[in-house]
Short mmCIF file of C-alpha atoms in Angstrom, two decimals:
data_model
loop_
_atom_site.label_atom_id
_atom_site.label_comp_id
_atom_site.label_asym_id
_atom_site.label_seq_id
_atom_site.Cartn_x
_atom_site.Cartn_y
_atom_site.Cartn_z
CA MET A 532 107.22 76.78 105.71
CA ALA A 533 109.64 79.20 106.88
CA ARG A 534 113.17 78.21 107.99
CA ILE A 535 115.39 80.82 110.08
CA ALA A 536 118.82 80.24 111.32
CA LEU A 537 120.00 81.40 114.38
CA ASP A 538 123.37 82.21 115.58
CA ALA A 539 123.88 80.44 118.71
CA SER A 540 127.52 81.36 119.36
CA GLY A 541 126.95 85.21 118.63
CA GLY A 542 126.45 87.71 121.69
CA ASP A 543 127.55 88.10 125.12
CA HIS A 544 125.53 85.69 126.51
CA ALA A 545 125.98 82.95 124.09
CA PRO A 546 124.81 79.88 123.91
CA VAL A 547 122.82 80.33 126.90
CA GLU A 548 120.60 83.43 125.51
CA PRO A 549 119.98 82.32 121.88
CA VAL A 550 119.23 79.05 122.86
CA ALA A 551 116.48 79.75 125.36
CA GLY A 552 115.39 82.46 122.79
CA ALA A 553 114.85 79.72 120.56
CA LEU A 554 112.95 77.58 122.52
CA GLU A 555 110.70 80.45 123.59
CA ALA A 556 109.77 81.21 119.83
CA ALA A 557 109.30 77.82 119.00
CA GLN A 558 106.34 78.03 121.98
CA ASN A 559 105.01 81.20 120.15
CA LEU A 560 105.77 81.36 116.51
CA PRO A 561 103.87 79.31 114.12
CA GLU A 562 104.06 75.61 113.59
CA SER A 563 105.23 76.41 109.84
CA CYS A 564 108.56 77.96 111.30
CA GLU A 565 111.75 75.89 112.06
CA ILE A 566 114.59 77.20 113.83
CA VAL A 567 118.17 76.20 112.79
CA LEU A 568 120.54 77.04 115.80
CA VAL A 569 124.12 77.20 114.01
CA GLY A 570 127.19 77.19 116.14
CA SER A 571 129.29 74.32 118.33
CA ARG A 572 126.92 71.39 118.21
CA ALA A 573 128.12 70.29 121.46
CA GLU A 574 127.56 73.31 123.00
CA ILE A 575 124.02 73.65 121.70
CA GLU A 576 123.21 70.43 122.78
CA SER A 577 124.52 70.57 126.04
CA GLU A 578 122.55 73.76 126.58
CA LEU A 579 119.37 72.24 124.82
CA ALA A 580 119.51 69.13 127.44
CA LYS A 581 118.91 71.66 130.32
CA HIS A 582 115.49 72.39 129.10
CA GLY A 583 114.26 68.94 128.50
CA PRO A 584 112.88 67.55 125.53
CA THR A 585 113.95 69.63 122.14
CA PRO A 586 111.00 70.73 120.10
CA SER A 587 111.03 68.86 116.67
CA ARG A 588 111.01 71.96 114.67
CA ILE A 589 114.39 73.08 116.23
CA SER A 590 117.57 71.70 114.63
CA ILE A 591 121.39 72.23 114.51
CA VAL A 592 123.90 72.78 112.17
CA ASP A 593 127.57 72.84 113.76
CA ALA A 594 129.87 75.23 113.21
CA PRO A 595 132.70 74.85 115.23
CA GLN A 596 134.42 78.42 115.11
CA LYS A 597 133.30 81.48 116.76
CA ILE A 598 133.86 85.17 115.79
CA ALA A 599 134.85 87.45 118.87
CA MET A 600 132.89 90.92 119.29
CA ASP A 601 136.36 92.49 119.08
CA GLU A 602 137.76 90.86 115.92
CA LYS A 603 138.21 92.77 112.88
CA PRO A 604 134.98 91.92 110.70
CA LEU A 605 136.88 91.15 107.03
CA THR A 606 139.63 89.11 108.52
CA ALA A 607 137.56 87.36 110.71
CA ILE A 608 134.74 86.13 107.86
CA ARG A 609 137.72 85.30 105.51
CA SER A 610 139.74 83.25 107.97
CA LYS A 611 137.00 81.46 109.83
CA ARG A 612 134.96 79.98 107.00
CA LYS A 613 133.26 77.45 109.54
CA SER A 614 132.19 80.05 112.11
CA SER A 615 128.54 80.60 112.97
CA ILE A 616 127.88 83.85 111.22
CA VAL A 617 129.50 82.87 107.97
CA VAL A 618 127.84 79.29 107.82
CA GLY A 619 124.53 80.84 109.07
CA LEU A 620 124.75 83.04 105.94
CA ASP A 621 125.98 80.50 103.65
CA LEU A 622 122.75 78.63 104.45
CA GLN A 623 120.62 81.30 103.28
CA LYS A 624 122.53 81.74 100.27
CA SER A 625 122.26 78.08 99.24
CA GLY A 626 118.32 78.28 100.01
CA GLU A 627 118.49 76.01 103.16
CA VAL A 628 116.95 78.93 105.17
CA GLU A 629 115.12 81.92 104.54
CA ALA A 630 116.71 84.42 107.11
CA PHE A 631 119.54 84.71 109.63
CA VAL A 632 119.53 86.39 113.19
CA SER A 633 122.60 86.93 115.21
CA ALA A 634 123.50 88.91 118.05
CA GLY A 635 127.34 88.41 117.37
CA ASN A 636 130.04 90.77 116.02
CA THR A 637 127.90 93.17 113.92
CA GLY A 638 130.44 94.38 111.60
CA ALA A 639 131.20 90.75 111.13
CA VAL A 640 127.42 89.97 110.19
CA MET A 641 127.38 93.10 107.84
CA ALA A 642 130.36 92.19 105.75
CA ALA A 643 129.44 88.34 105.46
CA SER A 644 125.86 89.35 104.59
CA THR A 645 126.94 91.77 101.91
CA LEU A 646 129.58 89.34 100.28
CA SER A 647 127.79 86.31 100.83
CA LEU A 648 124.20 87.35 99.90
CA GLY A 649 125.13 90.40 97.75
CA LEU A 650 123.25 93.82 97.56
CA HIS A 651 119.76 94.35 95.25
CA ASN A 652 120.58 96.08 92.37
CA GLY A 653 120.78 99.82 92.55
CA VAL A 654 121.56 99.50 96.42
CA ARG A 655 124.88 101.29 97.31
CA ARG A 656 125.26 100.40 100.71
CA PRO A 657 122.87 98.49 103.29
CA ALA A 658 121.46 100.11 106.14
CA ILE A 659 120.71 99.06 109.68
CA ALA A 660 117.08 99.78 110.62
CA THR A 661 116.02 100.05 114.01
CA VAL A 662 111.97 100.32 115.18
CA LEU A 663 111.47 102.82 117.84
CA PRO A 664 108.62 102.95 120.06
CA THR A 665 106.59 106.25 120.26
CA MET A 666 103.38 107.41 121.91
CA ARG A 667 101.42 106.98 118.82
CA GLN A 668 103.20 104.34 116.58
CA HIS A 669 106.43 102.71 115.72
CA VAL A 670 109.08 104.61 113.67
CA LEU A 671 111.90 103.14 111.64
CA LEU A 672 115.09 104.82 111.76
CA LEU A 673 117.82 104.06 109.41
CA ASP A 674 120.89 104.10 109.05
CA ALA A 675 121.74 102.98 112.65
CA GLY A 676 125.20 102.24 112.32
CA ALA A 677 126.11 100.54 109.18
CA ASN A 678 127.67 103.48 107.52
CA VAL A 679 129.51 106.43 109.18
CA ASP A 680 129.77 108.60 106.41
CA CYS A 681 127.05 108.84 103.54
CA SER A 682 126.29 110.92 100.40
CA PRO A 683 123.06 112.34 99.47
CA LYS A 684 121.99 109.75 97.17
CA GLU A 685 122.92 107.16 99.68
CA LEU A 686 120.27 108.95 102.05
CA VAL A 687 117.71 108.79 99.41
CA GLY A 688 118.31 105.17 99.02
CA PHE A 689 117.85 104.59 102.64
CA ALA A 690 114.93 106.36 102.39
CA GLN A 691 113.37 104.15 99.78
CA LEU A 692 114.27 101.05 101.82
CA GLY A 693 112.61 102.62 104.94
CA ALA A 694 109.44 102.93 102.74
CA VAL A 695 109.41 99.62 101.65
CA PHE A 696 109.81 97.98 105.37
CA ALA A 697 107.11 100.62 106.33
CA ARG A 698 104.67 99.56 103.85
CA ASP A 699 105.66 95.53 104.27
CA VAL A 700 106.06 95.37 107.87
CA PHE A 701 104.10 98.22 109.79
CA GLU A 702 101.35 97.87 107.47
CA ARG A 703 101.18 101.78 106.29
CA PRO A 704 100.43 102.11 102.24
CA ASP A 705 101.87 105.59 102.23
CA PRO A 706 104.60 105.98 104.51
CA VAL A 707 105.98 109.32 105.41
CA VAL A 708 109.74 109.96 105.60
CA GLY A 709 111.44 112.67 107.38
CA LEU A 710 115.33 113.42 107.24
CA LEU A 711 117.00 114.14 110.57
CA ASN A 712 118.65 117.56 110.59
CA ILE A 713 119.35 120.31 112.99
CA GLY A 714 116.46 122.53 112.10
CA GLU A 715 113.19 122.20 109.56
CA GLU A 716 114.15 124.95 107.19
CA ALA A 717 115.74 123.16 103.80
CA GLU A 718 118.76 125.33 104.01
CA LYS A 719 119.78 124.02 107.55
CA GLY A 720 122.31 121.18 107.88
CA ASN A 721 125.87 119.84 106.60
CA ALA A 722 126.29 119.57 102.62
CA ALA A 723 125.09 116.13 102.54
CA THR A 724 121.85 116.81 104.24
CA LYS A 725 121.35 120.23 102.30
CA GLU A 726 121.56 118.13 99.04
CA ALA A 727 119.50 115.17 100.43
CA HIS A 728 116.94 117.67 101.19
CA GLY A 729 116.38 118.51 97.33
CA LEU A 730 116.92 115.06 96.29
CA PHE A 731 114.07 114.16 98.55
CA THR A 732 111.87 116.55 97.52
CA ASP A 733 111.96 115.62 93.84
CA ASN A 734 111.55 111.92 94.73
CA GLN A 735 108.60 109.89 93.57
CA HIS A 736 108.39 106.89 95.63
CA PHE A 737 107.53 108.03 99.06
CA ALA A 738 106.02 111.23 100.87
CA PHE A 739 108.46 113.32 102.35
CA ALA A 740 107.89 115.14 105.69
CA GLY A 741 110.82 117.71 105.32
CA ASN A 742 113.69 117.86 107.94
CA VAL A 743 113.01 116.67 111.21
CA GLU A 744 114.68 117.68 114.16
CA GLY A 745 115.93 115.00 117.15
CA GLY A 746 113.09 116.02 119.40
CA ASP A 747 110.49 115.17 116.70
CA VAL A 748 111.59 111.53 116.04
CA LEU A 749 109.56 110.33 118.96
CA THR A 750 106.24 112.21 118.39
CA GLY A 751 105.49 109.67 115.88
CA SER A 752 104.89 112.14 113.29
CA CYS A 753 106.88 110.38 110.52
CA ASP A 754 106.87 106.68 109.55
CA VAL A 755 110.54 106.72 108.70
CA VAL A 756 113.69 108.80 109.84
CA VAL A 757 116.57 108.92 107.73
CA CYS A 758 119.71 110.22 108.99
CA ASP A 759 123.88 108.65 108.48
CA GLY A 760 125.01 105.85 110.76
CA PHE A 761 127.04 108.19 112.63
CA VAL A 762 124.07 110.13 113.74
CA GLY A 763 121.75 107.02 114.01
CA ASN A 764 123.71 104.97 116.32
CA ILE A 765 124.19 108.25 118.62
CA VAL A 766 120.67 108.19 118.49
CA LEU A 767 119.97 104.75 119.40
CA LYS A 768 122.38 104.41 122.11
CA LEU A 769 121.03 107.40 123.59
CA LEU A 770 117.44 106.30 123.41
CA GLU A 771 118.39 102.96 125.08
CA SER A 772 119.95 104.68 127.98
CA VAL A 773 117.01 106.87 128.62
CA GLY A 774 115.16 103.64 128.57
CA ARG A 775 117.22 102.29 131.32
CA THR A 776 117.57 105.34 133.52
CA PHE A 777 113.68 105.92 133.67
CA THR A 778 113.43 102.11 134.42
CA ALA A 779 115.98 102.46 136.99
CA MET A 780 114.64 105.74 138.36
CA PHE A 781 110.81 104.20 138.45
CA ARG A 782 111.96 100.93 140.68
CA LYS A 783 114.12 103.07 142.80
CA SER A 784 111.24 105.95 143.55
CA LEU A 785 108.06 103.68 143.58
CA ASP A 786 106.90 101.05 146.16
CA ALA A 787 106.31 97.43 145.02
CA LYS A 788 102.35 97.65 144.62
CA VAL A 789 102.62 100.55 141.91
CA LEU A 790 105.36 98.60 140.36
CA GLU A 791 103.54 95.56 139.83
CA SER A 792 100.26 97.65 138.26
CA GLY A 793 99.21 96.96 135.01
CA GLU A 794 100.34 100.85 133.85
CA MET A 795 103.41 100.50 134.99
CA ARG A 796 104.15 97.03 133.45
CA GLY A 797 103.11 99.05 129.96
CA ILE A 798 105.66 101.77 130.76
CA PHE A 799 108.28 99.07 131.22
CA LYS A 800 107.61 97.21 128.25
CA PHE A 801 107.44 100.57 126.20
CA LEU A 802 110.91 101.48 127.43
CA ASP A 803 112.33 97.62 127.05
CA TYR A 804 114.15 97.32 123.53
CA SER A 805 114.21 93.84 123.84
CA SER A 806 110.75 93.87 123.29
CA TYR A 807 111.08 95.15 119.69
CA GLY A 808 113.34 92.78 118.37
CA GLY A 809 116.37 92.81 116.17
CA ALA A 810 117.45 95.23 113.45
CA PRO A 811 116.99 94.57 109.69
CA LEU A 812 120.04 94.95 107.73
CA LEU A 813 118.01 96.27 104.68
CA GLY A 814 119.43 96.29 101.03
CA VAL A 815 121.13 92.56 101.15
CA ARG A 816 119.72 90.06 98.93
CA GLY A 817 117.81 88.47 102.01
CA VAL A 818 116.98 88.55 105.72
CA THR A 819 119.33 89.44 108.00
CA ILE A 820 118.43 90.59 111.44
CA ILE A 821 120.89 91.97 113.66
CA CYS A 822 120.51 91.86 117.51
CA HIS A 823 122.15 93.90 120.65
CA GLY A 824 125.33 91.80 121.95
CA LYS A 825 123.64 91.80 125.41
CA SER A 826 120.70 90.37 123.94
CA SER A 827 118.28 88.23 126.62
CA SER A 828 116.21 85.28 125.59
CA LYS A 829 113.49 87.65 125.02
CA ALA A 830 115.23 89.72 122.87
CA ILE A 831 116.34 86.72 120.46
CA ALA A 832 112.71 85.36 120.61
CA ASN A 833 111.45 88.89 119.15
CA ALA A 834 114.50 89.07 116.59
CA LEU A 835 113.13 85.77 115.28
CA ARG A 836 109.39 86.95 115.20
CA VAL A 837 110.57 90.07 112.83
CA ALA A 838 112.89 87.63 110.89
CA LEU A 839 109.46 85.55 110.10
CA ARG A 840 107.53 88.56 109.63
CA SER A 841 109.97 89.67 106.99
CA VAL A 842 110.04 86.24 105.29
CA ASP A 843 106.28 86.22 105.37
CA VAL A 844 105.57 89.48 103.74
CA CYS A 845 108.46 89.14 101.26
CA LEU A 846 110.18 92.03 102.30
CA SER A 847 113.54 91.39 100.34
CA GLN A 848 111.47 90.65 96.95
CA HIS A 849 109.64 93.95 97.37
CA ILE A 850 112.91 95.86 97.84
CA HIS A 851 113.97 94.23 94.71
CA ASP A 852 110.81 95.34 93.00
CA GLU A 853 110.93 98.82 94.07
CA PHE A 854 114.85 99.51 93.05
CA VAL A 855 114.89 97.50 89.85
CA GLU A 856 111.19 98.15 88.40
CA ASN A 857 111.07 101.42 89.55
CA GLY A 858 114.29 102.46 88.39
CA VAL A 859 115.30 103.52 91.84
CA VAL A 860 119.22 104.49 92.22
CA ALA A 861 120.20 104.29 95.76
#
């Protein structure tokens, strides 16, 4: 039995899309999975009523306060203890649920996750890990925005976190890690990436492919690509924009018959970020999945699927094992 808390008050389209996403997930996820909607009980019940009878494995925990997207994270989570973000993560801390999913204020979700759940021993900072599609296989990019400035040792920690995720979720026993840089040569890059290259080379915990350039991220040659959150967030936003742009270009240039073909539907799915679910916040003692603020019900449902997968494979426990038992220092 796995119980996942979903922030029903988080995101630009709450509670409409979170509730619809929960109902979609309830139809497709195993019956052993329960979904706990966290937010204003009155708003959630009103939204659920629009969809007919509520499945028995969807429940509600009242959290009357909301954290807006533009609020300062630390101030908000300290002053709004009955917000959906704080209440949802407290449910995980107390063991009432095994995971938390939110499309709400990213900074608040990160801060509350770190304060409520804590970090695994050896982890200096948590990292947002984003799954990117390629023509060969999925690639994990981290950090995608949690940490703007990172030390070389923190980059090594991100690589180790990503390697555990790749083994558990991608089912790749020997993941290959690349360091995002402006050139393949070891001497290229800024001070942090130059030093990190040496640390990556000397590590005993993952295979290091060396430096990879921006054009190599989507080749699928690596399982994990590591960078600081400043660069990672720019890469992520650029790729999302490229997907939307190409989709719009196809729809404008091709006739309806071609657009409805199986090949084109496959391309649209490939370019649609909502198909890949949310981004795990790796390094915290538990499972937190961060969704895009504009997430649709489809994206929410897929994020719940990612959360369930993370629980089922014991991702958090395996991160603990890697960092503590193997003596890794992030």
